[in-house]
Coordinates of C-alpha atoms in Angstrom, one line a residue:
M1 CA -2.8 11.9 -31.5
A2 CA -0.6 14.3 -29.6
V3 CA 0.9 15.6 -32.8
A4 CA -2.5 16.4 -34.3
A5 CA -3.6 18.0 -31.1
D6 CA -0.4 20.4 -31.1
A7 CA -0.3 21.1 -34.9
E8 CA -2.9 23.9 -34.8
A9 CA -1.1 25.5 -31.8
G10 CA 2.3 25.3 -33.5
F11 CA 3.9 23.4 -30.6
S12 CA 6.8 21.1 -31.1
T13 CA 6.7 17.3 -30.6
A14 CA 9.1 14.8 -29.3
R15 CA 11.3 13.6 -32.0
P16 CA 14.6 11.6 -31.7
D17 CA 17.4 13.5 -33.3
P18 CA 19.4 11.0 -35.5
G19 CA 22.5 13.3 -35.4
V20 CA 23.2 12.8 -31.6
A21 CA 25.5 9.8 -30.4
S22 CA 23.1 8.3 -28.3
G23 CA 19.7 8.7 -26.4
R24 CA 17.4 7.6 -23.8
H25 CA 13.7 6.8 -24.1
L26 CA 11.2 6.9 -21.2
L27 CA 7.5 5.6 -21.5
V28 CA 4.9 6.5 -18.9
R29 CA 1.9 4.2 -18.8
M30 CA -1.3 4.1 -16.8
P31 CA -2.7 0.9 -15.2
P32 CA -6.1 -0.1 -16.6
R33 CA -9.2 1.0 -14.9
G34 CA -9.9 -0.7 -11.7
Q35 CA -6.2 -0.8 -10.8
R36 CA -5.4 2.8 -10.5
E37 CA -6.2 3.2 -6.6
S38 CA -8.5 6.1 -7.2
P39 CA -11.8 7.0 -8.4
D40 CA -10.6 10.1 -10.1
L41 CA -8.0 8.3 -12.1
D42 CA -10.5 5.7 -13.0
R43 CA -12.5 8.5 -14.9
L44 CA -9.5 9.1 -17.2
P45 CA -9.5 7.4 -20.6
E46 CA -7.9 4.2 -21.3
V47 CA -4.8 4.8 -23.1
S48 CA -1.5 2.8 -23.8
L49 CA 0.7 5.7 -23.3
V50 CA 0.6 8.6 -20.9
A51 CA 3.7 10.3 -21.6
Y52 CA 7.0 10.1 -23.7
A53 CA 10.3 11.5 -23.0
H54 CA 13.3 11.4 -25.2
L55 CA 16.9 12.5 -23.8
S56 CA 19.6 12.9 -26.5
L57 CA 23.1 12.8 -25.1
A58 CA 24.9 15.4 -27.1
G59 CA 28.3 15.3 -25.5
A60 CA 30.1 17.8 -23.3
G61 CA 28.0 17.1 -20.5
V62 CA 24.7 18.1 -22.1
A63 CA 21.4 16.3 -22.7
H64 CA 18.6 17.6 -24.6
M65 CA 15.1 16.6 -23.5
Q66 CA 11.9 16.3 -25.4
L67 CA 8.7 15.5 -23.7
V68 CA 5.1 15.0 -24.9
V69 CA 1.9 14.1 -22.9
H70 CA -1.3 12.5 -24.2
P71 CA -3.9 15.4 -24.6
S72 CA -6.4 13.6 -22.3
F73 CA -3.7 13.6 -19.5
R74 CA -2.5 17.2 -19.7
S75 CA -3.0 19.8 -16.9
L76 CA -2.8 17.0 -14.3
G77 CA 0.8 17.5 -13.2
I78 CA 2.3 14.6 -15.1
A79 CA 5.2 16.3 -16.8
T80 CA 5.9 18.3 -13.5
L81 CA 6.0 15.1 -11.5
L82 CA 8.1 13.4 -13.9
C83 CA 10.7 16.0 -14.2
E84 CA 11.0 16.5 -10.5
R85 CA 11.5 12.6 -10.0
L86 CA 14.1 12.6 -12.8
R87 CA 15.8 15.6 -11.1
D88 CA 15.6 14.1 -7.5
E89 CA 16.2 10.5 -7.7
E90 CA 19.5 8.8 -8.2
T91 CA 18.1 6.7 -11.1
G92 CA 16.9 9.8 -12.9
W93 CA 19.1 12.2 -14.8
R94 CA 22.0 12.0 -12.1
G95 CA 22.3 8.4 -13.2
L96 CA 23.6 9.3 -16.5
E97 CA 27.3 9.2 -16.4
G98 CA 28.9 12.3 -17.7
V99 CA 25.8 14.5 -17.9
T100 CA 25.9 17.6 -15.8
T101 CA 23.1 19.8 -17.5
V102 CA 19.7 19.0 -19.1
Q103 CA 18.3 21.3 -21.7
G104 CA 14.8 21.8 -23.5
W105 CA 13.1 24.0 -25.7
A106 CA 9.7 25.8 -25.3
H107 CA 8.5 26.9 -28.8
G108 CA 6.2 29.8 -29.1
P109 CA 3.7 31.0 -26.5
H110 CA 4.1 27.9 -24.2
P111 CA 3.1 28.8 -20.7
A112 CA 3.0 25.3 -19.6
A113 CA 6.5 24.8 -20.4
E114 CA 7.6 27.8 -18.8
R115 CA 5.6 27.1 -15.7
L116 CA 7.5 23.7 -15.6
A117 CA 10.9 25.1 -16.0
Q118 CA 10.0 27.4 -13.1
R119 CA 9.0 24.6 -10.9
V120 CA 12.0 22.3 -11.5
G121 CA 14.5 25.4 -11.2
A122 CA 15.6 25.5 -14.9
R123 CA 16.8 28.7 -16.2
P124 CA 16.4 30.4 -19.9
I125 CA 19.7 30.3 -21.7
D126 CA 18.6 31.0 -25.2
L127 CA 16.0 33.0 -27.2
V128 CA 15.4 32.5 -30.9
M129 CA 13.1 34.6 -33.0
R130 CA 10.9 32.7 -35.6
C131 CA 10.5 35.2 -38.5
V132 CA 8.1 34.4 -41.3
H133 CA 8.0 35.9 -44.9
E134 CA 4.7 35.5 -46.7
I135 CA 5.6 35.0 -50.4
D136 CA 3.9 37.3 -52.8
R137 CA 3.0 35.4 -56.1
R138 CA 2.7 38.5 -58.3
P139 CA 5.6 38.9 -60.9
D140 CA 8.2 41.5 -59.8
R141 CA 11.6 42.5 -60.6
G142 CA 13.3 41.1 -57.5
P143 CA 16.3 39.0 -57.2
E144 CA 16.5 35.8 -59.3
P145 CA 16.6 32.5 -57.5
W146 CA 19.7 30.4 -57.2
P147 CA 19.6 27.3 -59.3
E148 CA 18.7 24.1 -57.5
S149 CA 21.8 22.0 -56.4
A150 CA 22.9 19.3 -54.0
S151 CA 23.3 20.8 -50.6
A152 CA 26.8 20.5 -49.0
E153 CA 27.3 20.2 -45.3
P154 CA 24.3 21.5 -43.4
L155 CA 24.7 24.8 -41.8
P156 CA 24.9 25.1 -38.1
E157 CA 21.4 25.4 -36.3
A158 CA 20.3 28.7 -34.7
A159 CA 20.9 27.0 -31.5
P160 CA 21.9 23.5 -30.6
A161 CA 19.0 21.2 -30.7
H162 CA 16.6 23.9 -32.0
E163 CA 15.9 22.4 -35.5
S164 CA 15.0 19.0 -33.6
G165 CA 12.1 20.6 -32.1
L166 CA 10.3 21.8 -35.1
T167 CA 6.5 21.8 -35.1
P168 CA 4.4 18.9 -36.1
A169 CA 3.6 20.1 -39.5
D170 CA 7.4 20.5 -40.3
V171 CA 8.0 16.9 -39.0
E172 CA 5.4 15.7 -41.3
G173 CA 7.1 17.8 -44.2
R174 CA 10.5 16.4 -43.4
R175 CA 9.1 12.9 -43.5
R176 CA 8.3 13.4 -47.0
R177 CA 11.9 13.9 -48.0
P178 CA 12.1 17.6 -48.6
R179 CA 14.0 19.2 -51.5
E180 CA 17.3 20.6 -50.5
I181 CA 18.6 23.7 -52.1
G182 CA 22.1 24.8 -51.1
V183 CA 23.2 28.5 -51.5
I184 CA 26.7 29.3 -51.0
G185 CA 28.6 32.5 -51.5
D186 CA 31.7 34.4 -50.4
P187 CA 31.5 35.6 -47.6
V188 CA 27.9 34.7 -46.7
V189 CA 26.3 31.5 -46.8
A190 CA 22.5 30.3 -46.7
D191 CA 20.5 27.1 -46.8
V192 CA 17.1 26.7 -48.1
R193 CA 15.1 23.6 -47.5
V194 CA 11.7 23.2 -48.9
C195 CA 9.1 21.0 -47.0
E196 CA 6.6 19.5 -49.2
P197 CA 2.9 19.7 -48.2
G198 CA 1.6 17.5 -45.6
P199 CA -1.9 16.9 -43.9
E200 CA -1.3 19.8 -41.4
R201 CA -0.2 22.4 -44.1
P202 CA -1.7 22.5 -47.4
F203 CA 1.4 24.5 -49.0
P204 CA 4.9 23.9 -49.1
A205 CA 7.1 26.0 -46.7
A206 CA 10.8 26.8 -47.1
H207 CA 12.8 26.6 -43.9
M208 CA 16.0 28.6 -44.1
A209 CA 19.0 27.9 -41.8
V210 CA 20.2 30.8 -40.0
V211 CA 21.8 33.1 -42.6
G212 CA 25.3 33.7 -41.3
S213 CA 28.6 34.5 -42.4
T214 CA 31.8 32.6 -43.0
E215 CA 33.7 35.7 -42.1
P216 CA 31.5 38.1 -40.1
D217 CA 33.6 41.0 -40.3
R218 CA 33.5 40.8 -44.2
A219 CA 30.0 40.4 -44.7
T220 CA 28.1 43.9 -45.4
D221 CA 24.6 44.7 -44.7
A222 CA 24.0 44.8 -48.5
Q223 CA 25.3 41.3 -48.9
L224 CA 22.9 39.9 -46.1
D225 CA 20.1 41.8 -47.6
L226 CA 20.6 40.4 -51.0
L227 CA 21.2 36.9 -49.7
L228 CA 17.9 37.1 -47.8
R229 CA 16.0 38.4 -50.8
Q230 CA 17.6 35.6 -53.1
S231 CA 16.7 33.0 -50.6
V232 CA 13.1 34.0 -50.6
A233 CA 13.2 34.2 -54.4
T234 CA 14.5 30.5 -54.3
A235 CA 11.8 29.5 -51.9
A236 CA 9.2 31.2 -54.3
A237 CA 10.5 29.4 -57.3
A238 CA 10.2 26.0 -55.5
G239 CA 6.5 26.6 -54.9
A240 CA 6.7 27.6 -51.2
A241 CA 3.9 29.8 -49.7
H242 CA 6.1 31.2 -47.0
A243 CA 9.8 31.2 -46.0
V244 CA 10.9 30.7 -42.1
L245 CA 14.0 32.1 -40.7
H246 CA 15.2 31.4 -37.2
V247 CA 17.5 34.1 -35.9
P248 CA 19.1 34.3 -32.3
V249 CA 17.6 37.2 -30.4
D250 CA 21.2 38.7 -29.9
D251 CA 21.8 39.0 -33.6
E252 CA 20.3 42.6 -33.9
R253 CA 21.8 43.3 -37.4
L254 CA 20.3 40.3 -39.1
L255 CA 17.0 40.8 -37.3
S256 CA 17.0 44.3 -38.6
I257 CA 17.8 43.3 -42.2
A258 CA 15.1 40.5 -42.0
R259 CA 12.5 43.1 -41.3
T260 CA 13.7 45.2 -44.1
C261 CA 13.3 42.0 -46.5
G262 CA 9.7 41.4 -45.4
F263 CA 10.2 39.0 -42.6
A264 CA 7.8 39.5 -39.5
H265 CA 8.4 38.2 -36.2
D266 CA 6.0 35.3 -35.6
Q267 CA 7.0 33.7 -32.3
S268 CA 9.8 33.4 -29.9
D269 CA 11.5 30.0 -28.8
L270 CA 13.2 29.7 -25.5
R271 CA 15.7 27.2 -24.3
F272 CA 15.9 26.2 -20.7
E273 CA 18.7 24.6 -19.0
L274 CA 18.8 22.7 -15.6
A275 CA 22.0 21.8 -13.7
I276 CA 21.7 18.3 -12.1
R277 CA 25.3 18.2 -10.5

């Protein structure tokens, strides 16, 4: 239900990351009506699960947190109260051996997440720009797509734990085993992954890993420009309706080249960090 409610707004959803060493789950439940000790609480719906939190222990003292609250229980302060208790109580975050900081993403214009971060004392440490290229189906003389091939090792994410917070529509696409198209060149690399259509998105979309460089000093603007255009052509050949590129805000050169190639800024994603020791 929460996934469906968040899909239209483009918010992310809590999703355990299989790539981490270990994790913790926290389920928040509400007693049945008549046992809630408050007439106001008794007016709220009967649900089995009010909120769900997942904490991925990523190593180096860092834990990544994802949190979702049932749509009928939002704007009641549940997320704030939960995070304050996890911050302040010995059985909360401080009870996790070796963890010194907790991090989490706010995807897109998400004022509730930003207010929550301010309330618990978390600070923004990363900003990633989501850039979208609407694919034109008309024939042209642009770059030829790369042939489909088995992808090698996945490229690094735009920022740690960013990909694990994709929007609900993207989660549905990945659940349907997206095709992977690996693109490797010297000295620049890219990775195009096409998500198949799902209930929340009638057309497939291509999600491109951050187009980077194996040797940044050797990659020219022309090479990055060609790489982006060929990546879009590859996405178009796979039937994608649009291509999505996540770029760290401090990568001014790639952002400029992306705009030249037809990518437009769609939203900004903020990562917050809270020191717990």
